[in-house]
Amino acid sequence: MDSGVFHAGVGVNSNGVPNKAGVMTSFNAVASSANIGVGVLATTFDWAYVTSTYVTYPFWATCVNLFGTAFIQWIIVPVLWANDEWGLKNDITYDGVNPLLNSVRLFNGNPNSTTHGLGKRVVPSFFYNASDNYNLNLTAYNDVAPIHLTTFFAVTYGTSFLTITAAISHVSIWYGKDIYRQTLNAFRQVRDEVDAQDVHVKLMEAYPDSLDWVYLAFLGVTTILAIAVSVWTPFNMPWWGIFFNLFLVAIFILPMGIIQAVAGFPLYLNVLTEFLIGLMLPGQTLAVMAFKSWGTNNLIQALYLVSDLKLGQYLHIAPYAMVSVQFIGTFINAIVSVVVAYYLMYNAGNLLGTDQWQYLGYLTFYNAGGIWGAIGPQRFFGVGSIYEKMLWCFLVGAISPLIPWLGNKFLVKSKYWHYINFPLIYSIYGAGGYQVTIVTQFVIAYVGQVYIFGHHREWYQKYMYVVGTAFDSSSAITILIISILGIYNLSFPYHNVFNPATDIDYYCWPDYGYLDFGCEYYLENGQNTTSTGVLCVQA
């Protein structure tokens, strides 16, 4: 769903590189289309794609992250597509004509399928066994196997593999000694019942702290409830899955937390959790996705709590107040999210699935259930599969942080080596949705973090966060308004300021529709009928 009042997905090729007779070539579709391609230099005025985080993240971190995103999205993805790295380049299309790279859907890779054409979309429910808790229906799966992804979606999973091992490696080599020293200090402070001599810590002694038994009691109750839900509901996840989940969070909270503390960017466990549990419970869709949800959200909630407590320390807010607010907010969010999701599923009509209403998070989760749950990582990424090369990303991710570390150690010591942060470079937004964020996010970050902070620092310190929050809030309200208008089929007039006589999205290609080439293209190729059935006559 396009949630902003203004939205422009204008790519460089539609304005600056017109081709012969205005035909939309594969290059134009791949490079400039923000919907089906990679959106080179595409931009947007939709604040929902930007958010206030880019006026708060360190500018160096934003540059590193956007550089990695641009390099992977604008160069690596098109090159892999052009080389047809995983096959079906000409079969996976948006409309039978234009190539499709930017999608999180699944596609048939079996040329002998009796139910789907080669390269045609496969809905995960096709190979689910509804009578067996939506586990894998092997007969149906074999009819469309091997399942293919779009190039961009496949690369997105590759970058997730890179990020996981790069995060561990980066934190270990750069901060390993500090972590060890601080861990010893922390145990020493607990033993001696002494806090660090920090001015904010001393000021916070005026407030009662949250008692340790509150955290332990909450952990105990929620763990018991999680086990009950896992074992005695259709989630059907083994009881040990909850403890394995907590174990993963305990391991990764430190490296992920350090990277977020230093750079501001959060990293997630969604792919790692579904990868590991998918190997342990192959073919069990609901169990795998339940484990993924618990692992991902446990880490997010833990880092949110740590971040809130740190913020509360600097703002001198009582710890019990911060903890209570997060507990209450989590419960409210769980209820509201479920209610809204069910309401949209049963009241949105035919809006879901259109280019304007993409419900990307749910769609990605739905298809991930097919990939990691029903099919499983062994079939999808294991040795002998079409995506087996993606496993090398784990090794590359682990090795790559050594490059700046060795450069700092043996070439020249400089703070700039620290800015070569590979976990940030690999952490891209990924496939799905409109690819319009890179340029706009950089511009917003530069204006806020460099220009305003450098030339109007007092204004920045006083108003920047407030303005960013106001924009975020107004964007959320706009989403709500557009949702209501769309669900109840209400509309309001808009003015096409570019070319009122032409479809607002496709004025870049005069005389040619987006869903088909013009007659000149077909006549030049010896055909007298377009793919949509229009008869072409030689002039």
Coordinates of C-alpha atoms in Angstrom, one line a residue:
M1 CA 0.0 0.0 0.0
D2 CA 1.4 3.4 -0.9
S3 CA 0.9 5.3 2.3
G4 CA 2.0 8.8 1.5
V5 CA 0.2 11.8 0.2
F6 CA 2.9 12.1 -2.5
H7 CA 4.7 9.3 -4.2
A8 CA 7.1 9.3 -7.1
G9 CA 9.0 6.3 -8.4
V10 CA 10.9 8.0 -11.1
G11 CA 13.9 6.2 -12.4
V12 CA 16.9 7.6 -14.2
N13 CA 16.2 5.8 -17.5
S14 CA 12.6 7.0 -17.9
N15 CA 13.8 10.6 -17.9
G16 CA 17.3 10.6 -19.2
V17 CA 17.9 7.6 -21.5
P18 CA 15.0 7.4 -24.0
N19 CA 15.5 4.5 -26.3
K20 CA 14.5 3.8 -29.9
A21 CA 10.8 4.6 -30.5
G22 CA 10.2 4.7 -26.8
V23 CA 10.0 0.9 -26.4
M24 CA 10.5 -0.2 -22.8
T25 CA 13.6 -2.5 -23.1
S26 CA 14.6 -5.1 -20.5
F27 CA 17.3 -2.6 -19.4
N28 CA 14.7 0.1 -18.7
A29 CA 12.5 -2.4 -16.8
V30 CA 15.3 -3.8 -14.7
A31 CA 17.1 -0.6 -13.9
S32 CA 14.5 2.2 -13.7
S33 CA 11.3 0.5 -12.6
A34 CA 10.8 0.8 -8.9
N35 CA 8.0 -1.7 -8.9
I36 CA 9.4 -4.7 -10.9
G37 CA 13.1 -3.7 -11.2
V38 CA 15.8 -2.3 -8.8
G39 CA 14.8 1.4 -9.1
V40 CA 18.2 3.0 -10.0
L41 CA 18.1 6.6 -8.7
A42 CA 14.4 6.3 -8.1
T43 CA 13.1 8.6 -5.4
T44 CA 9.9 9.3 -3.4
F45 CA 8.2 12.0 -1.3
D46 CA 6.5 9.4 0.8
W47 CA 7.8 9.8 4.4
A48 CA 6.7 6.2 5.2
Y49 CA 9.7 5.1 3.1
V50 CA 12.1 7.4 4.9
T51 CA 11.1 7.7 8.6
S52 CA 12.8 9.9 11.2
T53 CA 15.5 7.3 11.8
Y54 CA 17.6 8.9 9.1
V55 CA 17.9 12.2 10.9
T56 CA 19.0 10.3 14.1
Y57 CA 21.3 7.6 12.8
P58 CA 25.0 8.6 12.6
F59 CA 25.6 10.0 9.1
W60 CA 28.6 7.7 8.5
A61 CA 26.5 4.7 9.3
T62 CA 23.8 5.8 6.9
C63 CA 26.4 6.3 4.1
V64 CA 27.9 2.8 4.7
N65 CA 24.5 1.1 4.7
L66 CA 23.2 3.0 1.7
F67 CA 26.4 2.3 -0.2
G68 CA 26.1 -1.4 0.4
T69 CA 22.4 -1.3 -0.5
A70 CA 23.0 0.6 -3.7
F71 CA 26.0 -1.6 -4.8
I72 CA 24.1 -4.8 -4.1
Q73 CA 20.7 -3.7 -5.4
W74 CA 21.8 -1.6 -8.4
I75 CA 24.8 -3.6 -9.6
I76 CA 25.0 -7.1 -8.2
V77 CA 21.3 -8.0 -8.7
P78 CA 21.1 -6.8 -12.4
V79 CA 24.4 -8.6 -13.2
L80 CA 23.2 -11.8 -11.7
W81 CA 19.9 -11.4 -13.6
A82 CA 21.6 -10.7 -16.9
N83 CA 23.8 -13.8 -16.5
D84 CA 20.7 -15.8 -15.6
E85 CA 22.5 -17.2 -12.5
W86 CA 19.5 -19.3 -11.3
G87 CA 17.7 -19.8 -14.6
L88 CA 14.2 -18.8 -15.8
K89 CA 15.3 -15.2 -16.5
N90 CA 13.0 -15.0 -19.5
D91 CA 10.2 -17.0 -17.9
I92 CA 9.7 -15.1 -14.6
T93 CA 8.0 -11.9 -15.9
Y94 CA 5.6 -9.3 -14.6
D95 CA 3.1 -9.4 -17.5
G96 CA 4.5 -11.9 -20.0
V97 CA 6.7 -9.2 -21.5
N98 CA 8.6 -7.2 -18.9
P99 CA 11.1 -9.0 -16.6
L100 CA 10.4 -9.3 -12.9
L101 CA 13.1 -9.0 -10.3
N102 CA 11.4 -7.2 -7.4
S103 CA 9.0 -9.7 -5.9
V104 CA 8.9 -12.0 -2.9
R105 CA 6.6 -14.6 -4.5
L106 CA 7.5 -18.1 -5.5
F107 CA 7.6 -19.5 -9.1
N108 CA 7.4 -22.9 -10.8
G109 CA 10.7 -24.3 -11.9
N110 CA 9.4 -27.6 -13.3
P111 CA 9.0 -27.5 -17.2
N112 CA 6.9 -30.7 -17.0
S113 CA 4.5 -29.5 -14.3
T114 CA 0.9 -30.5 -14.9
T115 CA -0.5 -27.6 -13.0
H116 CA 1.7 -24.5 -13.6
G117 CA 3.5 -23.1 -16.6
L118 CA 7.2 -22.7 -16.3
G119 CA 8.1 -19.5 -14.4
K120 CA 4.5 -19.0 -13.3
R121 CA 3.6 -18.0 -9.8
V122 CA 3.1 -20.7 -7.2
V123 CA 1.0 -19.9 -4.1
P124 CA 2.5 -21.7 -1.1
S125 CA -0.8 -23.2 -0.2
F126 CA -0.6 -25.3 -3.3
F127 CA 2.0 -27.6 -1.7
Y128 CA 0.7 -27.3 1.8
N129 CA -1.2 -30.3 3.2
A130 CA -4.2 -28.6 4.9
S131 CA -5.2 -31.9 6.6
D132 CA -1.7 -32.3 8.1
N133 CA -1.3 -29.0 9.8
Y134 CA -0.1 -27.3 6.6
N135 CA 3.0 -29.4 6.4
L136 CA 4.6 -30.3 3.1
N137 CA 2.5 -32.1 0.5
L138 CA 5.4 -33.8 -1.3
T139 CA 3.4 -34.8 -4.3
A140 CA 2.2 -31.3 -5.0
Y141 CA 5.7 -29.9 -4.3
N142 CA 7.3 -32.3 -6.8
D143 CA 5.0 -31.0 -9.5
V144 CA 6.5 -27.5 -9.3
A145 CA 10.0 -28.3 -7.9
P146 CA 12.5 -26.7 -7.9
I147 CA 10.8 -23.6 -6.7
H148 CA 12.5 -20.4 -8.0
L149 CA 12.8 -16.9 -6.5
T150 CA 13.2 -13.7 -8.3
T151 CA 16.9 -12.6 -8.5
F152 CA 16.4 -9.8 -6.0
F153 CA 14.6 -12.0 -3.5
A154 CA 17.4 -14.6 -3.7
V155 CA 20.1 -12.0 -3.2
T156 CA 18.1 -10.7 -0.2
Y157 CA 18.5 -14.1 1.5
G158 CA 22.2 -14.1 0.6
T159 CA 22.7 -10.8 2.3
S160 CA 21.0 -12.1 5.4
F161 CA 23.5 -15.0 5.5
L162 CA 26.3 -12.5 5.1
T163 CA 25.0 -10.2 7.8
I164 CA 24.7 -13.0 10.4
T165 CA 28.3 -14.2 10.4
A166 CA 29.7 -10.7 9.6
A167 CA 28.0 -9.4 12.8
I168 CA 29.6 -12.0 15.0
S169 CA 33.0 -11.6 13.3
H170 CA 32.9 -7.8 13.4
V171 CA 32.1 -7.6 17.0
S172 CA 34.6 -10.3 18.0
I173 CA 37.6 -8.7 16.4
W174 CA 36.9 -5.1 17.1
Y175 CA 35.2 -5.3 20.5
G176 CA 36.2 -8.7 21.9
K177 CA 38.7 -7.4 24.4
D178 CA 36.3 -4.7 25.6
I179 CA 33.5 -7.2 26.0
Y180 CA 35.7 -9.5 28.1
R181 CA 36.9 -6.6 30.3
Q182 CA 33.4 -5.2 30.7
T183 CA 32.0 -8.6 31.5
L184 CA 34.5 -9.1 34.3
N185 CA 33.7 -5.6 35.6
A186 CA 30.0 -6.3 35.6
F187 CA 30.4 -9.5 37.6
R188 CA 32.7 -7.7 40.0
Q189 CA 30.1 -4.9 40.5
V190 CA 27.3 -7.5 41.1
R191 CA 29.5 -9.3 43.6
D192 CA 30.5 -6.1 45.4
E193 CA 27.1 -4.5 45.0
V194 CA 28.7 -1.4 43.5
D195 CA 27.6 0.5 40.3
A196 CA 29.9 2.1 37.8
Q197 CA 30.9 5.6 38.8
D198 CA 28.9 7.3 36.1
V199 CA 27.2 10.7 36.8
H200 CA 23.9 9.5 35.4
V201 CA 24.0 6.3 37.4
K202 CA 24.5 8.4 40.6
L203 CA 21.5 10.6 39.7
M204 CA 19.4 7.5 39.0
E205 CA 20.0 6.3 42.5
A206 CA 17.2 8.6 43.5
Y207 CA 14.7 6.3 41.8
P208 CA 13.7 2.8 42.9
D209 CA 15.1 0.3 40.4
S210 CA 13.2 -2.6 38.9
L211 CA 13.8 -5.7 41.0
D212 CA 15.6 -8.7 39.5
W213 CA 12.8 -11.0 40.6
V214 CA 10.3 -9.0 38.4
Y215 CA 12.3 -9.9 35.3
L216 CA 12.8 -13.5 36.3
A217 CA 9.1 -13.9 37.2
F218 CA 8.1 -12.4 33.8
L219 CA 10.5 -14.7 32.0
G220 CA 9.3 -17.7 33.9
V221 CA 5.6 -17.0 33.3
T222 CA 6.0 -16.2 29.6
T223 CA 8.2 -19.2 29.0
I224 CA 5.6 -21.5 30.6
L225 CA 2.9 -19.9 28.4
A226 CA 5.1 -20.2 25.3
I227 CA 5.6 -23.9 25.9
A228 CA 1.9 -24.5 26.5
V229 CA 1.0 -22.6 23.2
S230 CA 3.8 -24.5 21.4
V231 CA 2.8 -28.0 22.5
W232 CA -1.0 -27.8 22.8
T233 CA -2.0 -25.7 19.8
P234 CA -1.6 -26.3 16.0
F235 CA 1.8 -24.5 16.2
N236 CA 3.0 -28.0 17.2
M237 CA 6.5 -26.9 18.1
P238 CA 8.6 -29.1 20.4
W239 CA 9.0 -27.8 24.0
W240 CA 12.7 -27.6 23.6
G241 CA 12.2 -25.1 20.8
I242 CA 11.5 -22.4 23.4
F243 CA 14.7 -22.9 25.2
F244 CA 16.7 -23.1 22.0
N245 CA 15.1 -19.9 21.1
L246 CA 16.2 -18.2 24.3
F247 CA 19.6 -19.6 23.8
L248 CA 20.0 -18.0 20.4
V249 CA 18.7 -14.6 21.7
A250 CA 21.2 -14.8 24.6
I251 CA 24.1 -15.4 22.1
F252 CA 23.1 -12.7 19.6
I253 CA 21.9 -9.9 21.9
L254 CA 25.5 -8.8 22.5
P255 CA 26.8 -8.6 18.9
M256 CA 23.5 -7.2 17.5
G257 CA 23.2 -4.8 20.5
I258 CA 26.7 -3.5 20.1
I259 CA 26.2 -2.8 16.3
Q260 CA 22.9 -1.1 17.0
A261 CA 24.5 1.0 19.8
V262 CA 27.4 2.1 17.6
A263 CA 25.6 2.6 14.3
G264 CA 21.9 2.9 15.2
F265 CA 20.9 0.2 12.7
P266 CA 19.0 -2.8 14.1
L267 CA 19.9 -6.3 12.8
Y268 CA 17.5 -9.2 13.1
L269 CA 17.4 -13.0 13.6
N270 CA 14.5 -13.8 11.3
V271 CA 16.5 -15.7 8.7
L272 CA 18.9 -17.5 11.1
T273 CA 16.0 -18.8 13.3
E274 CA 14.1 -20.2 10.3
F275 CA 17.2 -21.6 8.8
L276 CA 18.2 -23.5 12.0
I277 CA 14.7 -24.7 12.9
G278 CA 14.0 -25.6 9.3
L279 CA 16.9 -28.0 9.4
M280 CA 15.7 -29.5 12.7
L281 CA 12.0 -29.7 11.7
P282 CA 11.9 -30.1 7.9
G283 CA 8.5 -29.8 6.3
Q284 CA 6.7 -28.4 9.4
T285 CA 5.4 -25.0 8.3
L286 CA 3.7 -23.7 11.4
A287 CA 6.4 -24.9 13.9
V288 CA 9.1 -23.3 11.8
M289 CA 7.3 -20.0 11.5
A290 CA 6.4 -20.0 15.2
F291 CA 10.0 -20.5 16.1
K292 CA 11.0 -17.7 13.7
S293 CA 8.5 -15.3 15.2
W294 CA 9.5 -16.0 18.8
G295 CA 13.2 -15.7 18.1
T296 CA 13.0 -12.5 16.0
N297 CA 10.6 -10.7 18.4
N298 CA 12.4 -11.9 21.6
L299 CA 15.6 -10.2 20.3
I300 CA 13.8 -7.1 19.2
Q301 CA 12.0 -6.7 22.5
A302 CA 15.2 -7.3 24.5
L303 CA 17.1 -4.6 22.5
Y304 CA 14.1 -2.2 22.8
L305 CA 14.1 -2.7 26.6
V306 CA 17.9 -2.1 26.8
S307 CA 17.6 0.9 24.6
D308 CA 14.7 2.3 26.6
L309 CA 16.4 1.8 29.9
K310 CA 19.5 3.6 28.6
L311 CA 17.4 6.5 27.3
G312 CA 15.6 6.6 30.7
Q313 CA 18.9 6.8 32.4
Y314 CA 20.0 9.9 30.5
L315 CA 16.5 11.4 30.8
H316 CA 16.3 10.4 34.5
I317 CA 13.1 8.4 34.2
A318 CA 12.5 5.7 36.8
P319 CA 13.5 2.2 35.4
Y320 CA 10.2 0.7 36.7
A321 CA 8.3 3.2 34.6
M322 CA 10.2 2.3 31.4
V323 CA 9.8 -1.4 32.0
S324 CA 6.1 -1.0 32.8
V325 CA 5.4 1.0 29.7
Q326 CA 7.2 -1.5 27.4
F327 CA 5.2 -4.4 29.0
I328 CA 1.9 -2.7 28.6
G329 CA 2.8 -1.5 25.1
T330 CA 3.7 -5.0 24.0
F331 CA 0.4 -6.5 25.2
I332 CA -1.6 -3.7 23.5
N333 CA 0.4 -4.1 20.3
A334 CA -0.3 -7.8 20.2
I335 CA -4.0 -7.4 20.5
V336 CA -4.3 -4.5 18.1
S337 CA -2.1 -6.2 15.5
V338 CA -4.1 -9.4 15.5
V339 CA -7.5 -7.5 15.3
V340 CA -6.3 -5.3 12.5
A341 CA -4.8 -8.2 10.5
Y342 CA -8.1 -10.2 10.8
Y343 CA -10.1 -7.1 9.9
L344 CA -8.1 -6.5 6.7
M345 CA -8.2 -10.1 5.7
Y346 CA -11.9 -10.3 5.8
N347 CA -12.8 -6.7 4.8
A348 CA -10.2 -5.5 2.3
G349 CA -12.0 -7.2 -0.6
N350 CA -9.8 -7.4 -3.7
L351 CA -7.4 -4.6 -2.6
L352 CA -4.8 -7.0 -1.2
G353 CA -2.3 -8.1 -3.8
T354 CA -2.6 -5.1 -6.1
D355 CA 0.5 -2.9 -6.7
Q356 CA -1.0 -0.2 -4.4
W357 CA -1.8 -2.6 -1.5
Q358 CA 1.1 -5.0 -1.3
Y359 CA 0.8 -6.0 2.4
L360 CA 4.5 -6.8 2.0
G361 CA 5.3 -8.0 5.6
Y362 CA 2.5 -10.5 5.5
L363 CA 3.3 -11.6 2.0
T364 CA 7.0 -12.1 2.8
F365 CA 6.1 -14.1 5.9
Y366 CA 3.6 -16.2 4.0
N367 CA 6.1 -17.1 1.2
A368 CA 8.9 -17.6 3.8
G369 CA 6.7 -20.3 5.4
G370 CA 6.8 -22.2 2.1
I371 CA 10.5 -21.7 1.7
W372 CA 11.8 -22.4 5.2
G373 CA 8.9 -24.4 6.6
A374 CA 7.2 -26.7 4.1
I375 CA 10.1 -27.0 1.6
G376 CA 12.9 -26.5 4.2
P377 CA 16.4 -25.1 3.9
Q378 CA 17.9 -28.6 3.1
R379 CA 15.8 -28.8 -0.2
F380 CA 16.0 -25.1 -1.0
F381 CA 19.6 -24.2 -0.1
G382 CA 21.3 -27.5 0.5
V383 CA 24.0 -29.2 -1.6
G384 CA 22.6 -30.1 -5.1
S385 CA 19.9 -27.4 -5.0
I386 CA 19.9 -24.4 -7.4
Y387 CA 20.6 -22.0 -4.5
E388 CA 23.4 -24.1 -2.9
K389 CA 26.0 -21.4 -3.8
M390 CA 24.3 -19.0 -1.3
L391 CA 25.7 -21.0 1.5
W392 CA 29.2 -19.5 0.7
C393 CA 27.7 -16.2 2.0
F394 CA 28.2 -17.5 5.6
L395 CA 31.9 -17.9 5.0
V396 CA 32.3 -14.6 3.1
G397 CA 30.4 -12.8 5.8
A398 CA 32.7 -14.2 8.5
I399 CA 35.9 -13.3 6.7
S400 CA 35.1 -9.9 5.3
P401 CA 35.3 -7.9 8.6
L402 CA 39.0 -9.1 8.8
I403 CA 39.8 -6.8 5.9
P404 CA 39.5 -3.5 7.7
W405 CA 40.8 -5.0 10.9
L406 CA 44.0 -6.2 9.3
G407 CA 44.3 -2.9 7.4
N408 CA 44.1 -1.0 10.7
K409 CA 46.6 -3.4 12.4
F410 CA 49.3 -3.8 9.7
L411 CA 48.8 -0.9 7.2
V412 CA 48.0 2.3 8.9
K413 CA 46.0 2.9 12.1
S414 CA 43.1 5.1 11.4
K415 CA 39.6 5.6 12.8
Y416 CA 38.2 5.3 9.2
W417 CA 38.8 1.6 9.2
H418 CA 36.1 1.4 11.8
Y419 CA 33.6 2.9 9.3
I420 CA 34.0 -0.1 7.0
N421 CA 31.3 -1.9 8.8
F422 CA 30.4 -5.0 6.8
P423 CA 27.3 -5.9 8.8
L424 CA 25.9 -2.6 7.8
I425 CA 27.0 -3.0 4.2
Y426 CA 25.2 -6.3 3.9
S427 CA 22.1 -5.2 5.7
I428 CA 19.9 -4.2 2.8
Y429 CA 16.2 -3.4 2.7
G430 CA 15.6 -6.2 0.2
A431 CA 13.1 -7.3 -2.4
G432 CA 9.4 -6.3 -2.3
G433 CA 7.7 -3.0 -2.2
Y434 CA 8.7 0.1 -4.2
Q435 CA 12.5 0.4 -4.5
V436 CA 12.5 4.2 -4.0
T437 CA 14.3 4.7 -0.7
I438 CA 18.1 5.0 -1.3
V439 CA 18.3 8.4 -2.8
T440 CA 15.7 10.0 -0.6
Q441 CA 17.1 8.5 2.6
F442 CA 20.6 9.8 1.7
V443 CA 19.2 13.3 1.0
I444 CA 17.2 13.4 4.2
A445 CA 20.2 12.2 6.2
Y446 CA 22.6 14.7 4.6
V447 CA 20.2 17.6 5.1
G448 CA 19.5 16.7 8.7
Q449 CA 22.9 15.3 9.9
V450 CA 25.3 17.4 7.9
Y451 CA 23.7 20.7 6.8
I452 CA 21.3 21.4 9.7
F453 CA 23.5 19.9 12.4
G454 CA 26.6 21.7 11.0
H455 CA 25.0 25.1 10.4
H456 CA 22.0 25.3 12.7
R457 CA 23.1 23.0 15.6
E458 CA 20.9 24.7 18.2
W459 CA 17.8 24.3 16.0
Y460 CA 18.8 20.6 15.3
Q461 CA 19.1 19.9 19.0
K462 CA 15.9 21.6 19.9
Y463 CA 13.6 20.6 17.0
M464 CA 15.0 17.9 14.8
Y465 CA 13.8 14.9 16.8
V466 CA 10.4 16.6 17.3
V467 CA 10.0 17.3 13.6
G468 CA 11.0 13.7 12.7
T469 CA 8.5 12.3 15.2
A470 CA 5.8 14.6 13.9
F471 CA 6.4 13.4 10.3
D472 CA 6.3 9.8 11.5
S473 CA 3.0 10.4 13.3
S474 CA 1.4 12.2 10.3
S475 CA 2.6 9.4 8.0
A476 CA 0.9 6.8 10.3
I477 CA -2.3 8.9 10.3
T478 CA -2.2 9.1 6.5
I479 CA -1.9 5.3 6.3
L480 CA -5.0 5.0 8.5
I481 CA -7.0 7.5 6.4
I482 CA -5.9 5.8 3.1
S483 CA -6.7 2.4 4.5
I484 CA -10.2 3.4 5.5
L485 CA -10.8 5.1 2.1
G486 CA -9.6 2.0 0.3
I487 CA -11.5 -0.5 2.3
Y488 CA -14.8 1.3 2.0
N489 CA -14.1 2.1 -1.7
L490 CA -14.0 5.9 -1.1
S491 CA -11.8 8.1 -3.3
F492 CA -10.8 11.7 -3.7
P493 CA -9.6 13.6 -6.8
Y494 CA -5.9 14.0 -7.6
H495 CA -4.2 16.2 -10.2
N496 CA -1.6 14.7 -12.5
V497 CA 0.9 17.5 -12.8
F498 CA 3.2 15.7 -15.2
N499 CA 1.0 14.8 -18.2
P500 CA -2.8 14.8 -17.5
A501 CA -3.5 13.0 -20.7
T502 CA -1.4 10.0 -19.8
D503 CA -1.4 7.3 -17.1
I504 CA 0.4 8.9 -14.2
D505 CA 2.9 6.0 -13.9
Y506 CA 3.8 5.5 -17.5
Y507 CA 4.2 8.9 -19.2
C508 CA 7.9 8.1 -19.8
W509 CA 7.1 5.8 -22.7
P510 CA 4.8 7.7 -25.2
D511 CA 2.7 5.6 -27.5
Y512 CA 3.5 2.4 -25.6
G513 CA 1.5 0.8 -22.8
Y514 CA 3.3 -0.6 -19.8
L515 CA 1.7 -4.0 -20.1
D516 CA 2.7 -4.5 -23.7
F517 CA 5.0 -3.2 -26.4
G518 CA 3.7 -1.2 -29.3
C519 CA 3.0 -2.5 -32.8
E520 CA 6.4 -1.3 -34.1
Y521 CA 8.2 -3.7 -31.8
Y522 CA 6.2 -6.7 -33.0
L523 CA 6.3 -5.7 -36.7
E524 CA 10.1 -5.4 -36.5
N525 CA 10.2 -9.0 -35.0
G526 CA 8.0 -10.4 -37.8
Q527 CA 4.7 -10.5 -35.8
N528 CA 1.5 -8.8 -36.6
T529 CA -0.3 -9.2 -33.3
T530 CA 0.7 -8.0 -29.8
S531 CA 0.6 -10.2 -26.8
T532 CA -2.6 -8.6 -25.8
G533 CA -4.3 -9.4 -29.1
V534 CA -4.0 -6.0 -30.9
L535 CA -3.7 -6.4 -34.7
C536 CA -0.7 -4.5 -36.1
V537 CA -0.7 -3.3 -39.7
Q538 CA 2.5 -2.2 -41.6
A539 CA 2.2 1.5 -42.4

